[in-house]
XYZ file of C-alpha atoms in Angstrom:
623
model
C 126.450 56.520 185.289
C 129.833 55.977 186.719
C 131.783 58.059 189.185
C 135.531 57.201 189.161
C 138.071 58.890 191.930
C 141.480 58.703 191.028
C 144.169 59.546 193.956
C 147.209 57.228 191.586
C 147.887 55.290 189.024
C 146.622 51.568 189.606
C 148.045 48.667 187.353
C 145.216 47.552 184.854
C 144.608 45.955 181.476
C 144.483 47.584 178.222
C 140.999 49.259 177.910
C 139.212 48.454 174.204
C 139.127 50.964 171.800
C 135.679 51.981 170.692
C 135.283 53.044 166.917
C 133.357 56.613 166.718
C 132.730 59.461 163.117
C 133.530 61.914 165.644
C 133.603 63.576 168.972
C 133.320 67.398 170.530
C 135.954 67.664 173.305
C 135.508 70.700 175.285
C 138.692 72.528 177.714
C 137.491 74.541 180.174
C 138.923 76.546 182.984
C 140.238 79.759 184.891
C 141.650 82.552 182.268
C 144.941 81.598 183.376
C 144.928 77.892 183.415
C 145.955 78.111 179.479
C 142.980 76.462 177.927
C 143.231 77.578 174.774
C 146.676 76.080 174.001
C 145.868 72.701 174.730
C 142.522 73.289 172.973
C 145.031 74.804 170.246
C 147.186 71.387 170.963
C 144.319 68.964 170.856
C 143.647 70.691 167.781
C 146.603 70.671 165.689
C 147.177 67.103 166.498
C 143.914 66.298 165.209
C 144.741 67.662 161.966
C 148.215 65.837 161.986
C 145.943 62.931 162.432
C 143.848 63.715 159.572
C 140.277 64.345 160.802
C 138.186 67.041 159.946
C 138.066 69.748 162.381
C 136.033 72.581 163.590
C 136.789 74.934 166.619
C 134.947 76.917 168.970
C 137.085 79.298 171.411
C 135.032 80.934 173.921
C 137.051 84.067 175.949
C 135.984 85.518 179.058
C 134.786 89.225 178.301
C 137.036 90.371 181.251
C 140.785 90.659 180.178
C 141.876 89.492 184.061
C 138.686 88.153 186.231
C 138.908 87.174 189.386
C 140.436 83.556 189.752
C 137.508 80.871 190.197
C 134.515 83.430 188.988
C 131.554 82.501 186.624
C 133.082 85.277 184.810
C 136.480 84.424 184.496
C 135.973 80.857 182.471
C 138.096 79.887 179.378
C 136.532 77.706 176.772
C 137.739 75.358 173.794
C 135.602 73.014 171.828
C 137.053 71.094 169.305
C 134.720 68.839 167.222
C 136.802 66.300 164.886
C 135.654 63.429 162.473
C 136.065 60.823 160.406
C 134.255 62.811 157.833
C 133.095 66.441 156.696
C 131.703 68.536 158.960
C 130.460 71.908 158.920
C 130.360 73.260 162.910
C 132.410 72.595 166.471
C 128.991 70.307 167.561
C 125.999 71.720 169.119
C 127.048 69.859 172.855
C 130.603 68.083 173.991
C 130.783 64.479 174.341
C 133.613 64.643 177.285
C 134.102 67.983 179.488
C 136.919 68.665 181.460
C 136.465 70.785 184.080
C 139.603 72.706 185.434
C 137.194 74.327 188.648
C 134.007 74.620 189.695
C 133.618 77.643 187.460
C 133.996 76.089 184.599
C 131.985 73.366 185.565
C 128.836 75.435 186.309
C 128.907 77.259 182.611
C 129.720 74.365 180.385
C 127.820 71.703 182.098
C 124.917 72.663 180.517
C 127.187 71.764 176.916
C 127.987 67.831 177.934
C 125.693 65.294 176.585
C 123.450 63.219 178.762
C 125.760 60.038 179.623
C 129.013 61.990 178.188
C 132.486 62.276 179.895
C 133.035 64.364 182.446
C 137.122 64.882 184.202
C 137.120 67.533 186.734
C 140.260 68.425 188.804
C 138.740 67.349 192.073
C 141.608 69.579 193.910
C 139.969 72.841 193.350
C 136.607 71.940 194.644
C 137.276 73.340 197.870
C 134.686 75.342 199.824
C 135.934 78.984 198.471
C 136.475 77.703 194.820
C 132.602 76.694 195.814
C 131.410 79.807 196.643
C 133.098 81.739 193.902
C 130.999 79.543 191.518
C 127.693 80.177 193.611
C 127.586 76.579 194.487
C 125.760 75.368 197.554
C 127.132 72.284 198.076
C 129.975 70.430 196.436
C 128.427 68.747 192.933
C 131.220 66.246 193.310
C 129.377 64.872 196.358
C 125.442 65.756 196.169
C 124.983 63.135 192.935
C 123.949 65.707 190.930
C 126.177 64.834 188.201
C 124.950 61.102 188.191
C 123.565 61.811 184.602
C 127.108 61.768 183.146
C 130.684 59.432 183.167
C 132.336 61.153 186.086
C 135.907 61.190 186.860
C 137.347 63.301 189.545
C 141.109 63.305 189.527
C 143.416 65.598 191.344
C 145.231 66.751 188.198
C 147.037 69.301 190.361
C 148.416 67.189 192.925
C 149.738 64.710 190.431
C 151.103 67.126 188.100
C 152.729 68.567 190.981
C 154.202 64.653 191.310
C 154.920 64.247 187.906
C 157.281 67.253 187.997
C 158.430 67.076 191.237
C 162.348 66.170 189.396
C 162.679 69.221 187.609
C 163.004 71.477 190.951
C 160.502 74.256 190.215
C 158.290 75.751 193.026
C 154.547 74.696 193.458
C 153.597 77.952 191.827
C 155.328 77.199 188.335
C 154.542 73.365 188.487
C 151.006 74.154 188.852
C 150.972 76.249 185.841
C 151.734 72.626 184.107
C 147.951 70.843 184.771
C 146.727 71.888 181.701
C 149.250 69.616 179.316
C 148.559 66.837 182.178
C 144.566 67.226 181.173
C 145.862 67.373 177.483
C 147.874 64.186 178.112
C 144.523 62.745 179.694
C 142.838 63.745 176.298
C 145.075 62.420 174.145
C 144.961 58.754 175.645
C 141.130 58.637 175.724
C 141.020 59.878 171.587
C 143.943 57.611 170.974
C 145.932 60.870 170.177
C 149.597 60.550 169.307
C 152.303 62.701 171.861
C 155.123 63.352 169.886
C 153.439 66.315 167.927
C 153.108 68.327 171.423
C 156.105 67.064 172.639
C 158.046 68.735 169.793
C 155.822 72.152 170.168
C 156.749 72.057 173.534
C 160.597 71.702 173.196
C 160.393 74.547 170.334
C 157.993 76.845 172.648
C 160.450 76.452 175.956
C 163.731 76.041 174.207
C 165.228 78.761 176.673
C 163.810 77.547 179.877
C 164.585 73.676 179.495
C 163.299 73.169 183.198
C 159.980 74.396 181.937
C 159.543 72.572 178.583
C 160.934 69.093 180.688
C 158.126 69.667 183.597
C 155.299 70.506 180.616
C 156.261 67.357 178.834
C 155.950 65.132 182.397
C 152.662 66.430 183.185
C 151.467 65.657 179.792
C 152.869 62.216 179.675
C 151.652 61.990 183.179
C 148.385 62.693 181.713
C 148.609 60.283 179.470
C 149.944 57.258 181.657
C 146.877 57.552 183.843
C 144.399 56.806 180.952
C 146.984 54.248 180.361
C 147.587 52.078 183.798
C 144.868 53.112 185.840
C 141.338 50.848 185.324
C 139.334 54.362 185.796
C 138.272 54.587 182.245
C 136.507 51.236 180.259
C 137.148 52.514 177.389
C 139.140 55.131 174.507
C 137.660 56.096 171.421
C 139.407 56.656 167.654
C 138.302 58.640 165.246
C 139.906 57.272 161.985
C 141.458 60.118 159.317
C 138.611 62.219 157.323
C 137.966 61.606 153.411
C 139.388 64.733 152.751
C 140.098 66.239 149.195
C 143.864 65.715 148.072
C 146.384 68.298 148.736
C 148.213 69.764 151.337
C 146.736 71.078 154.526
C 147.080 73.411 157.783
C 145.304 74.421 160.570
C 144.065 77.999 160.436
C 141.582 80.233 161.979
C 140.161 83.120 160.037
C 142.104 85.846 161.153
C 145.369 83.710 159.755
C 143.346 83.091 156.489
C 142.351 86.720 156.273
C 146.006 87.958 156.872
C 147.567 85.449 154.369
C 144.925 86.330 152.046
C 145.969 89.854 151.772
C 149.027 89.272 151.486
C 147.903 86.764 148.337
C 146.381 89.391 146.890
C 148.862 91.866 147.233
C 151.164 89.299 145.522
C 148.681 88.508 142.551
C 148.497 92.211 141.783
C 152.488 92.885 142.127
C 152.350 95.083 145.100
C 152.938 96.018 148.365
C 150.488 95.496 150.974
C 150.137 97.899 153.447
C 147.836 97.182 156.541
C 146.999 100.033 159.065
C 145.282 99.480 162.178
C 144.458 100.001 165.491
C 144.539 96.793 168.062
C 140.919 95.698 169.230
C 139.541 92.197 169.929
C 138.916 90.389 168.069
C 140.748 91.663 165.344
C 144.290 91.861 166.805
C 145.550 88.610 165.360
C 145.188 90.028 161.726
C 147.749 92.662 162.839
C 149.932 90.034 164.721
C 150.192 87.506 161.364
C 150.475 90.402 159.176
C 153.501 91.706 161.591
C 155.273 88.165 160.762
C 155.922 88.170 157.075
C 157.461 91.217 156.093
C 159.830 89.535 153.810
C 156.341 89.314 151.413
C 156.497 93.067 151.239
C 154.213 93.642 154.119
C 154.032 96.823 155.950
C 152.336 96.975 158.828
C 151.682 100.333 161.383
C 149.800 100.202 164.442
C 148.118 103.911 164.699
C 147.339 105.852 167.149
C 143.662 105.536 166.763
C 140.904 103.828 164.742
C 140.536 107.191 162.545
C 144.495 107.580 162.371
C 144.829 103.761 161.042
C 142.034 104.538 158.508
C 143.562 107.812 157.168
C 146.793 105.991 156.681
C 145.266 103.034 154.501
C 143.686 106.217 152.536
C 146.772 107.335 151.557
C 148.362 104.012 151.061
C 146.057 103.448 148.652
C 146.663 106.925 146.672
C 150.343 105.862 146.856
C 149.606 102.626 145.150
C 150.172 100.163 147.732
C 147.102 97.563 148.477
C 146.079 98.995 151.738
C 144.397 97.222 153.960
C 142.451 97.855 157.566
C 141.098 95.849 160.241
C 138.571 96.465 163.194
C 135.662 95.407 165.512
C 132.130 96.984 165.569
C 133.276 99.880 168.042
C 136.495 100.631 165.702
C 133.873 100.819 162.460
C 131.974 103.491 163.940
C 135.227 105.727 164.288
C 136.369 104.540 161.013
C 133.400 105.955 158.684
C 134.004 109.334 158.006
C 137.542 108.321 156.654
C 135.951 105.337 154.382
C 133.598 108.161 153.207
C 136.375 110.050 152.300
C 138.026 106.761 150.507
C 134.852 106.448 148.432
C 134.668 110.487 147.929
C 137.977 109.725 146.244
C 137.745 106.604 144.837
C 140.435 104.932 146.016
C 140.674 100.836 146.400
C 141.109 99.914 149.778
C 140.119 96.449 152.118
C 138.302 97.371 155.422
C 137.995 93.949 157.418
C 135.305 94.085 160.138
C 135.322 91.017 162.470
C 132.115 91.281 164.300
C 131.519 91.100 167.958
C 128.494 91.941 170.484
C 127.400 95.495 170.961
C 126.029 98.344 171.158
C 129.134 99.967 172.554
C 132.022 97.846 173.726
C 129.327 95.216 174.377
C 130.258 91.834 174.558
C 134.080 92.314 173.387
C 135.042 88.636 173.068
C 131.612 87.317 171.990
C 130.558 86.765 168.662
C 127.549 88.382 166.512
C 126.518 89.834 163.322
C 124.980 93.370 164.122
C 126.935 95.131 161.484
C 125.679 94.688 158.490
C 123.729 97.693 158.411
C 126.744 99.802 159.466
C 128.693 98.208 156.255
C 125.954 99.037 154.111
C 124.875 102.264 155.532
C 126.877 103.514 157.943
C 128.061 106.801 156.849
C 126.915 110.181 155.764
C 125.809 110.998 152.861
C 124.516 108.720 149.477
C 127.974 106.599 150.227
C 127.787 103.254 148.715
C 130.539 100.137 148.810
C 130.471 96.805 148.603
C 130.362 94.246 151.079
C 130.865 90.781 151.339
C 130.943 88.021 154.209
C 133.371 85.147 154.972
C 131.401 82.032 155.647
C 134.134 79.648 157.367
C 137.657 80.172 159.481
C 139.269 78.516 155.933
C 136.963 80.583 153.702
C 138.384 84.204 154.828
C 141.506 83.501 152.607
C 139.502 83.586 149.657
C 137.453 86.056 150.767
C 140.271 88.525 151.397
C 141.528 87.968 148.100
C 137.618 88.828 146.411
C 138.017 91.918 148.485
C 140.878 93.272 147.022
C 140.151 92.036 143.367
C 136.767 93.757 143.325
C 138.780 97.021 145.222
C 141.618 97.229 142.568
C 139.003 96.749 139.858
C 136.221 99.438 140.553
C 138.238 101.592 142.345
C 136.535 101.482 145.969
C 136.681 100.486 148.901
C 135.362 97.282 150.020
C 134.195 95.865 153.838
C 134.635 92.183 154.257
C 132.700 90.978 157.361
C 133.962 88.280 159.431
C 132.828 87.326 162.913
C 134.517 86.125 165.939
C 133.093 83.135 165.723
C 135.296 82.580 162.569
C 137.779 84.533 163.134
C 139.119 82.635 166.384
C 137.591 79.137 165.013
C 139.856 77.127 163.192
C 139.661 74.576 160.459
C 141.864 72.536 157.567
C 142.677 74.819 155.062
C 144.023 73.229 151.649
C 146.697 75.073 150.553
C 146.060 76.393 146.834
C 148.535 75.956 143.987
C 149.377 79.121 142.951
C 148.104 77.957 139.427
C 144.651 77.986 141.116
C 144.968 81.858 141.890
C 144.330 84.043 138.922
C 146.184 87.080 139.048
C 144.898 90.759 139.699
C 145.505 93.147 136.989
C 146.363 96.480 138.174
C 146.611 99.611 136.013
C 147.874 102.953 136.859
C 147.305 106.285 134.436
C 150.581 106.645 132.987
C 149.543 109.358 129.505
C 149.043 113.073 130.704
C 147.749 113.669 127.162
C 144.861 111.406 127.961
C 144.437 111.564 131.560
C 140.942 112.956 133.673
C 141.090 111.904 137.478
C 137.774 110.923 137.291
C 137.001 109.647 133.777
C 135.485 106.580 133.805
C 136.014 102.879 132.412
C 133.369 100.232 131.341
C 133.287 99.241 134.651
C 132.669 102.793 136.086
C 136.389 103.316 137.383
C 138.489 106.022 137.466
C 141.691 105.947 136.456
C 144.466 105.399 139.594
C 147.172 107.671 139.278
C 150.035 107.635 141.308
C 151.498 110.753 143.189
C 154.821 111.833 141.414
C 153.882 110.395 137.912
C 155.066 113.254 135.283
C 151.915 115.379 134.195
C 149.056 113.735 136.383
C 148.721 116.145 139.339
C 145.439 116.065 140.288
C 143.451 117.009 143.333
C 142.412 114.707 146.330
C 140.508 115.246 149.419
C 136.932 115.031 150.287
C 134.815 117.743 148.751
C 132.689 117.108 145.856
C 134.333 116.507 142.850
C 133.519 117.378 139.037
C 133.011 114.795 136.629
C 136.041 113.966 134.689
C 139.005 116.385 136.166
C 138.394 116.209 139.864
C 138.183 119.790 140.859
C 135.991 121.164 143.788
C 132.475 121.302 142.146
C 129.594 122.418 144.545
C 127.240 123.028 141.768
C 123.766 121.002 142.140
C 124.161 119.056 139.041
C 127.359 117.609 139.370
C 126.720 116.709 142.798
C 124.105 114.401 141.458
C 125.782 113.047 138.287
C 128.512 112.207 140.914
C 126.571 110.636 143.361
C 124.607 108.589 140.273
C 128.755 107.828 139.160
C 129.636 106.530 143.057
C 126.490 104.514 143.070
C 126.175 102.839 139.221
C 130.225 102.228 139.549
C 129.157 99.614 142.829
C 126.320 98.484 141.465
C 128.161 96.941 138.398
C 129.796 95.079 140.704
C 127.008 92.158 140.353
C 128.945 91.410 137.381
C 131.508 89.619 139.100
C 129.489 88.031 141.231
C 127.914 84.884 140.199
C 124.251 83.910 140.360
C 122.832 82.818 143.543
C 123.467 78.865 144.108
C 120.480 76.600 146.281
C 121.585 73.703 148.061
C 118.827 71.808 147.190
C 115.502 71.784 145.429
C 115.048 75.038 143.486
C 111.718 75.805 144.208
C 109.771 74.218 147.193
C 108.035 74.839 150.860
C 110.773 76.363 152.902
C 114.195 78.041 151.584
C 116.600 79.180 154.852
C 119.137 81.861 153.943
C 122.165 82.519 156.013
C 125.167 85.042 155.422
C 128.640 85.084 156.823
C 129.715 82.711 159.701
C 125.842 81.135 160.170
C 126.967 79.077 157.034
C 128.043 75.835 159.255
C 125.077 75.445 161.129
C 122.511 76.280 158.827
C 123.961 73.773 156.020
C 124.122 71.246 158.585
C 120.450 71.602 159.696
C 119.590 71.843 155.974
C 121.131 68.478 155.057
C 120.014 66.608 158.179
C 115.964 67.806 157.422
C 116.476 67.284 154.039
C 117.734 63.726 154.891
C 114.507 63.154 156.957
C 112.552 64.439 154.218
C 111.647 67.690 154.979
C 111.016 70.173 151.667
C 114.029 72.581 152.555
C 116.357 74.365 151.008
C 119.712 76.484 151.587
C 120.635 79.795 149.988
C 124.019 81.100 151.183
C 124.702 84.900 150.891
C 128.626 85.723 150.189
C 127.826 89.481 148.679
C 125.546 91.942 150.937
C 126.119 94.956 148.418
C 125.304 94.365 145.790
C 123.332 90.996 146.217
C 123.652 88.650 143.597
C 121.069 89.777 140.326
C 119.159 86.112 140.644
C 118.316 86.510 144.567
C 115.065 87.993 143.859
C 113.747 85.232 141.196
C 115.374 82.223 143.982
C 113.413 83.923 146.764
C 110.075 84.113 145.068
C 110.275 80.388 143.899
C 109.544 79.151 147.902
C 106.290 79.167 149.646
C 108.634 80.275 152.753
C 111.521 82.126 153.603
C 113.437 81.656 156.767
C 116.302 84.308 157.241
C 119.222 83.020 160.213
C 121.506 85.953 161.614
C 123.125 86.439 164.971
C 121.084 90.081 165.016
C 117.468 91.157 165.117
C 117.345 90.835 161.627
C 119.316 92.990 159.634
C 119.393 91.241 156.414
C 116.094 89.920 156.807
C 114.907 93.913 156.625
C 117.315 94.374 153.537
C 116.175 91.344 151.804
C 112.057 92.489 152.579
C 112.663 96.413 151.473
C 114.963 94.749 148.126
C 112.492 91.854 147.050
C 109.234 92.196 148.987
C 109.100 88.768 149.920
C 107.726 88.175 153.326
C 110.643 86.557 155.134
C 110.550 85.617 158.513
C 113.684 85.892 160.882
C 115.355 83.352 163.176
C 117.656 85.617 165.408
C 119.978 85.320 168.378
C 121.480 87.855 169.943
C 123.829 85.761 172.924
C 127.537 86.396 171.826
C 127.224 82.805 170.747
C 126.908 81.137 167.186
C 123.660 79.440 166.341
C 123.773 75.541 167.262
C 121.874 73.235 164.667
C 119.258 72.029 166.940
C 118.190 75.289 167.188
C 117.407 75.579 163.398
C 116.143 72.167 163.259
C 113.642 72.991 165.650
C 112.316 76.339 163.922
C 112.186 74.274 160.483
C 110.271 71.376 162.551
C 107.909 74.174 163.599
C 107.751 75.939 160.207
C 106.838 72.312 158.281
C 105.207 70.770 160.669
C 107.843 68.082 161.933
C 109.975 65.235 159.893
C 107.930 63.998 156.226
C-alpha cells in the first residue's frame, strides 16, 4: 500500500474522481482536539449534499483525560450514501488520526487497504509512550496494510494562520477544520456550508473564525495541489423520500417531540430534570424554545426533578423527565407514586453502561428490566423503545398520547447510541400529526377521582376546579373517590384497576409486523436502537438466500397481542440486545418459546458482521 509524507504543498494535476454508494469516515483524536464538530461538520454537509447519513459519536468515559492517553480518545464516524442505509458502517474506509492515541484504538476500525491521514507532528517519543507504543508505527511498516499519509497538520495549520497574529497555542486549536478541509477535498465536499457555520459560530472573535476558515481551506488546498493522493471519491445525493429534511440526533428528536406533543394536546410542556450523560442534550434543546410554551427546571436531584414532573402533571401541564440508568434507580419511588396516582407523565431513559456509573458515555440496553420492573410493589407502566436517532420524535409523541390517554406514566427507552447518533429527519406536515385529545373533569355532580373510562382511566382533574377537591398522594386509594383505603379488598381491586388499565394499552398498538417471510427457519428480534444493524444483516442474508426473518419490538409493556402467534411460526428464534438478555428472558417467561440470545455487553452498538456471523452459524452458512 502506499505511504505518502507531506512536508508542503507540491504543484500537481487534477486527481480523478472515483464514483462510490458510500463511505464511513472516521475523526479521531485527543478530547480536546474538537472531533466531534468537524465530525458534526462533515456531517451536516453531507446532508446539505443529500446523502443518507448515519452517525456514530464515541466519548471518552473521562470528562478531562490526560492529553495523548488510550483513555482520552474522541471518536466520530460518519457513514453517508448514495442510498438508504440503516447503521454508521461496521469499519471506516479512511481514518484520520489526530495522535498516536487515537491511532492505536481505531486502527482496528479501518478497512484492509483503506485511508489512513495521521498528523505525523505528534508522533513524538512521549506522545509514543502515552499510547504504549514501542516504536513509532509511522516508521516500523506496520501500517503497510493501509493508504498511508502522514502530514504535519499542525505545522501547516500553524502556516496557514500565521496572518491572523494569534499565538501557537490558539492556532493549534485550528488543526481540526484543516483535517476537515482535508476531508472535504477527498469526498468532493463543498466549503461554503462550514465556512458560513464558522463566521456565525466566531462572529465576536473575527481573528478566530478568519484563522478556522484558513486552516480548513488549507486543508483543502493540499488534497488539491499536492500529488499525495491518486484519487477523491463522490458519493452522489441519496433517493430519498420527498420533503424537507434536517440533521438530528435523538436527543433533538426526543426534545422536539415533546414539545409536538405538548402542542397536539394544547398544553404546556413542562420538563424536569436533573443533568446526566447522556441525557443532558434533551434538557439543553428543551431550554431553547420557550416561546413553544416550554418550561424547563433543572432540580436539585434525580428524585427532586421527578417529584416536580408529578405535580406538573396534577397541574395539567404535559410533564416530562429525562435520565440515564443511574438517575432511573433514584427516580422509582416517585414514578411509583405517579402510577399510585394515576397521573400521565413521559419518563425518557437514554441508556448507558452500568451497574453503577459504569460506562457513562458508552452505550447499552441493560434497562429494560428496570422499566418494566423496577419498583416496589405490583407497579405496572408501559414502555416503549426508539429504534433510530430520527425515530425518537415519533416516539416521544406515542409516549405522551398513550400517557394523556390511560392516565399513566410512560418510560420511553432510548440509548446513547441513538441519542448522540444522528440522521435525516423529514420534517412532518403538521397535517400528518393527529392531534391528542385531552379531557379534564369539569361536573362535580358527576365526578369520582378514580372512576374509570372504557379505557380504564380516571378522570384528570385539575387543582382549583370548583367542586373537585380530591385527595392525592401515595397511599392506597379506594375505588372510585380516592380516599385512603387500607382494607385487603380494595387493595386488590386496585392493583387489578392499575394493571388491566396498562394492559389495554395493546389496543393502540398495532400487530406485530415481519420483515420478511412469515413463517420460516430463523426469525431475529431486536428492540430499541439494535434496529439498524439487525435489519441490515437481515436484508443482506436474506439477499444471499438465507431463510431469515426480522421482527422489530417498538412496545416492551405491553407487547404487541400477535407476538406470541409470530414467534411460534419459526423453527428458531434469535433475540439481539446490548445486555445479557433481558428481553430474551421476558419474551421465554411470556411465550415459552425457546429463544436463544445474541448479547454484547461493550458500551458499543452491535456491528452487522457480527449478526451475520451468528445467523451463518445458526443456518449453516449462505443457501
Amino acid at each position: 500500500m502506499s505511504t505518502v509524507t507531506s512536508d508542503k504543498a507540491q504543484p500537481r494535476r487534477p486527481a480523478p474522481t472515483r464514483e462510490i454508494e458510500r463511505a464511513a469516515v472516521r475523526f479521531a483524536g485527543d478530547s480536546g482536539d474538537g472531533m466531534q464538530l468537524v465530525g458534526s461538520q462533515f456531517t451536516a454537509t453531507s446532508a446539505i449534499v443529500g446523502n443518507d447519513i448515519a452517525t456514530f459519536p464515541d466519548y471518552p468515559a473521562e470528562i478531562r483525560a490526560p492529553m495523548g492517553t488510550l483513555a482520552g480518545v474522541s471518536g466520530f464516524q460518519v457513514n453517508f450514501s448514495s442510498y438508504h442505509i440503516h447503521t454508521p458502517g461496521d469499519r471506516v474506509d479512511a481514518l484520520v488520526a489526530m495522535n498516536p492515541a487515537a491511532l492505536k484504538v481505531n486502527l482496528p476500525d479501518l478497512v484492509e487497504g483503506g485511508v489512513l491521514i495521521v498528523n505525523s507532528d505528534e508522533f513524538d517519543p512521549s506522545n509514543l509512550q502515552r499510547a504504549q507504543y514501542q516504536s513509532n508505527p509511522l516508521e516500523d511498516g506496520s501500517l503497510s496494510r493501509y493508504q498511508l499519509y502522514k502530514i504535519p497538520i499542525t505545522q501547516q495549520t500553524l502556516e496557514a494562520v500565521k496572518e491572523t497574529g494569534l499565538g501557537p497555542r490558539d492556532a493549534g486549536r485550528c488543526k481540526n477544520f484543516y483535517a476537515l478541509g482535508l476531508a472535504y477535498w477527498l469526498y468532493d465536499r463543498p466549503l461554503e456550508p462550514t465556512r458560513r457555520w464558522i463566521a456565525n459560530k466566531f462572529a465576536k472573535v473575527p481573528a478566530v473564525a478568519r484563522a478556522n476558515t484558513l486552516a480548513l481551506e488549507a486543508g483543502y488546498a493540499l488534497g488539491e495541489t499536492t500529488e499525495m493522493f491518486t484519487t477523491r471519491f463522490r458519493v452522489r445525493p441519496a433517493q430519498l423520500a420527498p420533503g424537507t429534511y434536517r440533521n438530528l440526533t435523538g436527543n433533538q428528536a426526543t426534545a422536539l417531540g415533546l414539545i409536538a406533543a405538548a402542542q397536539l394536546a394544547g398544553k404546556p410542556l413542562f420538563y424536569g430534570s436533573y443533568p446526566i450523560t447522556p441525557a443532558s442534550d434533551i434538557l439543553h434543546e428543551l431550554s431553547l424554545h420557550k416561546s413553544f410554551d416550554v418550561r424547563v427546571f433543572q432540580a436539585e436531584d434525580e428524585i427532586a426533578a421527578m417529584c416536580a414532573v408529578v405535580g406538573a402533571a396534577f397541574a395539567g401541564a404535559i410533564a416530562a423527565t429525562g435520565t440515564s440508568g443511574p438517575g432511573m434507580a433514584l427516580k422509582q419511588e416517585a414514578i411509583g407514586l405517579a402510577v399510585m396516582t394515576e397521573l400521565p407523565c413521559v419518563i425518557v431513559n437514554v441508556q448507558r453502561g452500568g451497574p453503577s456509573t459504569g460506562l457513562p458515555t458508552k452505550t447499552e440496553q441493560s434497562d429494560l428490566w428496570q422499566a418494566i420492573l423496577g419498583r416496589n410493589g405490583d407497579c405496572p407502566l408501559p414502555v416503549l423503545a426508539a429504534q433510530s436517532p430520527a425515530d425518537c420524535f415519533a416516539a416521544a409523541i406515542e409516549a405522551v398520547r398513550v400517557a394523556v390517554k390511560y392516565m399513566t406514566p410512560v418510560v420511553l427507552l432510548t440509548d446513547g447510541y441513538i441519542a448522540n447518533g444522528s440522521e435525516p429527519w423529514r420534517i412532518p406536515a403538521l397535517s400528518e400529526l393527529a392531534p391528542i385529545p385531552i379531557r379534564h373533569a369539569t361536573d362535580p355532580t358527576t365526578f369520582q377521582p378514580y372512576a374509570r373510562d372504557a379505557n380504564g382511566a380516571r378522570p384528570w382533574a385539575i387543582p382549583g376546579t370548583p367542586g373537585l377537591r380530591h385527595r392525592i398522594g401515595g397511599l392506597e386509594k379506594a375505588d372510585g373517590t380516592g380516599n385512603v383505603c387500607y382494607t385487603p379488598e380494595n387493595h386488590q381491586r386496585m392493583t387489578h384497576l392499575r394493571a388491566e388499565k396498562v394492559a389495554r394499552v395493546v389496543q393502540d398498538i398495532a400487530p406485530q409486523e415481519v420483515f420478511g417471510d412469515a413463517e420460516g427457519e430463523l426469525l431475529v428480534v431486536s428492540w430499541g436502537g439494535t434496529f439498524g444493524a439487525v435489519r441490515t444483516a437481515i436484508e443482506q442474508a436474506r439477499e444471499s438466500g438465507q431463510n431469515v426473518s426480522h421482527a422489530h419490538l417498538r412496545w416492551l409493556n405491553p407487547m404487541p397481542a400477535n407476538l406470541g402467534a409470530v414467534l411460534r411460526r419459526f423453527r428458531r428464534v434469535l433475540v439481539c440486545e446490548l445486555n445479557m438478555g433481558q428481553l430474551r428472558q421476558l419474551l421465554r417467561a411470556a411465550y415459552l418459546v425457546d429463544a436463544e440470545g445474541l448479547n454484547k455487553v461493550q458500551g458499543r452498538p452491535f456491528m452487522v458482521s457480527e449478526i451475520r456471523a451468528r445467523i451463518d452459524q445458526i443456518l449453516g452458512g449462505a443457501a
